[in-house]
Amino acid sequence: MEANNLSTSEAVQVLIVPLQGVNLVIPQALVMEIQPVTEVRHALADSPAWCRGEIDWRGSRVPLLSIEEWCGLERASSGGRTRRVAILKGASKQVDIGYYAIEIHSIPHPVRVSPVDIQAVDARSDCELFQQSVKVAGVYGELVDLDLLESRVVALFRPSRRNEPEA
């Protein structure tokens, strides 16, 4: 979703997805649903801390990820409230991931943007997932390397288990 991939008149809908201390900028077409989650199946043995486990979504199990944990960001406690997740459709052309979920801090907000609304920011993040820091319609955020994220998730979960219906 780089600015130079859009023509000057083309506008796209993105979601500003709040995490603790950082916003993600994700194309809205990839976000299937925002939902509360109260039950998480345990993570696979020997999985990294950013892999929280699996959740049920529309009769399937999908991996639950913490971008904050992956990037070493401070995580806020839920304070007794139900945590929310964003269910994303895989975007990578390199791997077939199906769907996965990321923990979010609060409700995302949609923004319609054109290339003039997206400004690269010189801030450098130590997180390998963040491709580019940007300012989108006045809000600072990070563009996520979805190919990297999704290839790592696929490596953790056997394709035969991914998104399979409950028995």
mmCIF file of N, CA and C in Angstrom, residues 13-71:
data_model
loop_
_atom_site.group_PDB
_atom_site.id
_atom_site.type_symbol
_atom_site.label_atom_id
_atom_site.label_comp_id
_atom_site.label_asym_id
_atom_site.label_seq_id
_atom_site.Cartn_x
_atom_site.Cartn_y
_atom_site.Cartn_z
ATOM 1 N N GLN A 13 -9.665 2.993 0.878
ATOM 2 C CA GLN A 13 -10.133 3.025 2.253
ATOM 3 C C GLN A 13 -9.143 2.227 3.093
ATOM 4 N N VAL A 14 -8.610 2.841 4.145
ATOM 5 C CA VAL A 14 -7.724 2.148 5.069
ATOM 6 C C VAL A 14 -8.327 2.217 6.466
ATOM 7 N N LEU A 15 -7.846 1.348 7.315
ATOM 8 C CA LEU A 15 -8.211 1.408 8.727
ATOM 9 C C LEU A 15 -6.974 1.791 9.517
ATOM 10 N N ILE A 16 -7.148 2.742 10.425
ATOM 11 C CA ILE A 16 -6.121 3.070 11.404
ATOM 12 C C ILE A 16 -6.415 2.159 12.594
ATOM 13 N N VAL A 17 -5.547 1.186 12.806
ATOM 14 C CA VAL A 17 -5.770 0.155 13.821
ATOM 15 C C VAL A 17 -4.885 0.458 15.022
ATOM 16 N N PRO A 18 -5.499 0.861 16.148
ATOM 17 C CA PRO A 18 -4.703 1.223 17.319
ATOM 18 C C PRO A 18 -4.190 0.005 18.095
ATOM 19 N N LEU A 19 -2.888 0.018 18.334
ATOM 20 C CA LEU A 19 -2.266 -0.897 19.282
ATOM 21 C C LEU A 19 -1.820 -0.031 20.451
ATOM 22 N N GLN A 20 -1.136 -0.602 21.415
ATOM 23 C CA GLN A 20 -0.623 0.187 22.524
ATOM 24 C C GLN A 20 0.591 0.969 22.044
ATOM 25 N N GLY A 21 0.457 2.279 21.902
ATOM 26 C CA GLY A 21 1.584 3.133 21.547
ATOM 27 C C GLY A 21 1.881 3.277 20.070
ATOM 28 N N VAL A 22 1.161 2.591 19.205
ATOM 29 C CA VAL A 22 1.402 2.692 17.758
ATOM 30 C C VAL A 22 0.108 2.361 17.011
ATOM 31 N N ASN A 23 -0.033 2.950 15.843
ATOM 32 C CA ASN A 23 -1.168 2.642 14.968
ATOM 33 C C ASN A 23 -0.665 1.863 13.767
ATOM 34 N N LEU A 24 -1.450 0.890 13.330
ATOM 35 C CA LEU A 24 -1.170 0.212 12.079
ATOM 36 C C LEU A 24 -2.064 0.813 11.011
ATOM 37 N N VAL A 25 -1.575 0.896 9.786
ATOM 38 C CA VAL A 25 -2.372 1.358 8.654
ATOM 39 C C VAL A 25 -2.556 0.152 7.739
ATOM 40 N N ILE A 26 -3.806 -0.326 7.660
ATOM 41 C CA ILE A 26 -4.106 -1.564 6.943
ATOM 42 C C ILE A 26 -5.228 -1.296 5.947
ATOM 43 N N PRO A 27 -5.116 -1.788 4.710
ATOM 44 C CA PRO A 27 -6.225 -1.634 3.767
ATOM 45 C C PRO A 27 -7.507 -2.237 4.348
ATOM 46 N N GLN A 28 -8.585 -1.491 4.292
ATOM 47 C CA GLN A 28 -9.838 -1.951 4.883
ATOM 48 C C GLN A 28 -10.335 -3.234 4.226
ATOM 49 N N ALA A 29 -10.022 -3.444 2.966
ATOM 50 C CA ALA A 29 -10.473 -4.642 2.264
ATOM 51 C C ALA A 29 -9.926 -5.926 2.889
ATOM 52 N N LEU A 30 -8.840 -5.834 3.654
ATOM 53 C CA LEU A 30 -8.259 -7.013 4.292
ATOM 54 C C LEU A 30 -8.883 -7.321 5.645
ATOM 55 N N VAL A 31 -9.593 -6.367 6.227
ATOM 56 C CA VAL A 31 -10.165 -6.551 7.562
ATOM 57 C C VAL A 31 -11.594 -7.065 7.418
ATOM 58 N N MET A 32 -11.791 -8.310 7.802
ATOM 59 C CA MET A 32 -13.090 -8.950 7.660
ATOM 60 C C MET A 32 -14.056 -8.567 8.772
ATOM 61 N N GLU A 33 -13.505 -8.413 9.991
ATOM 62 C CA GLU A 33 -14.387 -8.178 11.133
ATOM 63 C C GLU A 33 -13.554 -7.738 12.333
ATOM 64 N N ILE A 34 -14.172 -6.943 13.190
ATOM 65 C CA ILE A 34 -13.619 -6.614 14.505
ATOM 66 C C ILE A 34 -14.545 -7.289 15.501
ATOM 67 N N GLN A 35 -13.986 -8.043 16.424
ATOM 68 C CA GLN A 35 -14.850 -8.753 17.366
ATOM 69 C C GLN A 35 -14.180 -8.884 18.727
ATOM 70 N N PRO A 36 -15.005 -9.005 19.763
ATOM 71 C CA PRO A 36 -14.445 -9.302 21.085
ATOM 72 C C PRO A 36 -14.062 -10.782 21.155
ATOM 73 N N VAL A 37 -13.059 -11.072 21.956
ATOM 74 C CA VAL A 37 -12.630 -12.456 22.146
ATOM 75 C C VAL A 37 -12.457 -12.686 23.634
ATOM 76 N N THR A 38 -13.075 -13.718 24.121
ATOM 77 C CA THR A 38 -12.922 -14.061 25.528
ATOM 78 C C THR A 38 -12.157 -15.365 25.714
ATOM 79 N N GLU A 39 -12.195 -16.245 24.708
ATOM 80 C CA GLU A 39 -11.536 -17.542 24.838
ATOM 81 C C GLU A 39 -10.497 -17.727 23.739
ATOM 82 N N VAL A 40 -9.287 -18.076 24.165
ATOM 83 C CA VAL A 40 -8.191 -18.333 23.234
ATOM 84 C C VAL A 40 -7.664 -19.733 23.507
ATOM 85 N N ARG A 41 -7.567 -20.535 22.458
ATOM 86 C CA ARG A 41 -6.945 -21.857 22.598
ATOM 87 C C ARG A 41 -5.452 -21.648 22.782
ATOM 88 N N HIS A 42 -4.838 -22.467 23.568
ATOM 89 C CA HIS A 42 -3.411 -22.301 23.869
ATOM 90 C C HIS A 42 -2.567 -22.328 22.609
ATOM 91 N N ALA A 43 -1.461 -21.620 22.677
ATOM 92 C CA ALA A 43 -0.514 -21.578 21.563
ATOM 93 C C ALA A 43 0.112 -22.955 21.365
ATOM 94 N N LEU A 44 0.614 -23.168 20.188
ATOM 95 C CA LEU A 44 1.320 -24.408 19.890
ATOM 96 C C LEU A 44 2.589 -24.491 20.734
ATOM 97 N N ALA A 45 3.009 -25.700 21.035
ATOM 98 C CA ALA A 45 4.253 -25.887 21.789
ATOM 99 C C ALA A 45 5.408 -25.253 21.030
ATOM 100 N N ASP A 46 6.281 -24.606 21.748
ATOM 101 C CA ASP A 46 7.472 -23.965 21.177
ATOM 102 C C ASP A 46 7.165 -22.825 20.211
ATOM 103 N N SER A 47 5.962 -22.269 20.277
ATOM 104 C CA SER A 47 5.661 -21.132 19.394
ATOM 105 C C SER A 47 6.183 -19.851 20.037
ATOM 106 N N PRO A 48 6.510 -18.846 19.227
ATOM 107 C CA PRO A 48 6.997 -17.584 19.785
ATOM 108 C C PRO A 48 5.906 -16.891 20.596
ATOM 109 N N ALA A 49 6.313 -15.981 21.473
ATOM 110 C CA ALA A 49 5.364 -15.294 22.359
ATOM 111 C C ALA A 49 4.323 -14.498 21.588
ATOM 112 N N TRP A 50 4.645 -14.052 20.374
ATOM 113 C CA TRP A 50 3.682 -13.260 19.602
ATOM 114 C C TRP A 50 2.541 -14.099 19.047
ATOM 115 N N CYS A 51 2.698 -15.411 19.078
ATOM 116 C CA CYS A 51 1.616 -16.306 18.658
ATOM 117 C C CYS A 51 0.812 -16.660 19.899
ATOM 118 N N ARG A 52 -0.341 -16.052 20.056
ATOM 119 C CA ARG A 52 -1.153 -16.210 21.262
ATOM 120 C C ARG A 52 -1.933 -17.515 21.299
ATOM 121 N N GLY A 53 -2.114 -18.153 20.161
ATOM 122 C CA GLY A 53 -2.906 -19.370 20.082
ATOM 123 C C GLY A 53 -3.878 -19.275 18.928
ATOM 124 N N GLU A 54 -5.061 -19.849 19.116
ATOM 125 C CA GLU A 54 -6.089 -19.820 18.081
ATOM 126 C C GLU A 54 -7.414 -19.395 18.690
ATOM 127 N N ILE A 55 -8.248 -18.764 17.864
ATOM 128 C CA ILE A 55 -9.600 -18.403 18.278
ATOM 129 C C ILE A 55 -10.585 -18.996 17.278
ATOM 130 N N ASP A 56 -11.819 -19.116 17.712
ATOM 131 C CA ASP A 56 -12.877 -19.571 16.814
ATOM 132 C C ASP A 56 -13.465 -18.369 16.101
ATOM 133 N N TRP A 57 -13.636 -18.510 14.796
ATOM 134 C CA TRP A 57 -14.254 -17.455 13.995
ATOM 135 C C TRP A 57 -15.055 -18.108 12.881
ATOM 136 N N ARG A 58 -16.353 -17.919 12.928
ATOM 137 C CA ARG A 58 -17.265 -18.439 11.901
ATOM 138 C C ARG A 58 -17.047 -19.925 11.622
ATOM 139 N N GLY A 59 -16.922 -20.695 12.678
ATOM 140 C CA GLY A 59 -16.777 -22.135 12.538
ATOM 141 C C GLY A 59 -15.381 -22.620 12.192
ATOM 142 N N SER A 60 -14.425 -21.727 12.147
ATOM 143 C CA SER A 60 -13.040 -22.094 11.848
ATOM 144 C C SER A 60 -12.128 -21.637 12.975
ATOM 145 N N ARG A 61 -10.957 -22.250 13.032
ATOM 146 C CA ARG A 61 -9.928 -21.803 13.969
ATOM 147 C C ARG A 61 -8.938 -20.943 13.199
ATOM 148 N N VAL A 62 -8.633 -19.773 13.746
ATOM 149 C CA VAL A 62 -7.665 -18.885 13.103
ATOM 150 C C VAL A 62 -6.580 -18.519 14.115
ATOM 151 N N PRO A 63 -5.343 -18.360 13.651
ATOM 152 C CA PRO A 63 -4.253 -17.968 14.546
ATOM 153 C C PRO A 63 -4.488 -16.568 15.110
ATOM 154 N N LEU A 64 -4.150 -16.377 16.376
ATOM 155 C CA LEU A 64 -4.228 -15.069 17.030
ATOM 156 C C LEU A 64 -2.806 -14.586 17.293
ATOM 157 N N LEU A 65 -2.507 -13.375 16.804
ATOM 158 C CA LEU A 65 -1.160 -12.820 16.892
ATOM 159 C C LEU A 65 -1.152 -11.533 17.690
ATOM 160 N N SER A 66 -0.017 -11.256 18.314
ATOM 161 C CA SER A 66 0.194 -9.987 18.994
ATOM 162 C C SER A 66 1.339 -9.255 18.301
ATOM 163 N N ILE A 67 0.999 -8.208 17.564
ATOM 164 C CA ILE A 67 2.017 -7.383 16.911
ATOM 165 C C ILE A 67 2.864 -6.696 17.979
ATOM 166 N N GLU A 68 2.225 -6.291 19.071
ATOM 167 C CA GLU A 68 2.948 -5.631 20.168
ATOM 168 C C GLU A 68 4.036 -6.550 20.723
ATOM 169 N N GLU A 69 3.701 -7.804 20.931
ATOM 170 C CA GLU A 69 4.680 -8.772 21.446
ATOM 171 C C GLU A 69 5.792 -8.995 20.426
ATOM 172 N N TRP A 70 5.433 -9.143 19.164
ATOM 173 C CA TRP A 70 6.421 -9.362 18.101
ATOM 174 C C TRP A 70 7.425 -8.217 18.071
ATOM 175 N N CYS A 71 6.924 -7.000 18.208
ATOM 176 C CA CYS A 71 7.764 -5.810 18.060
ATOM 177 C C CYS A 71 8.357 -5.311 19.371
#
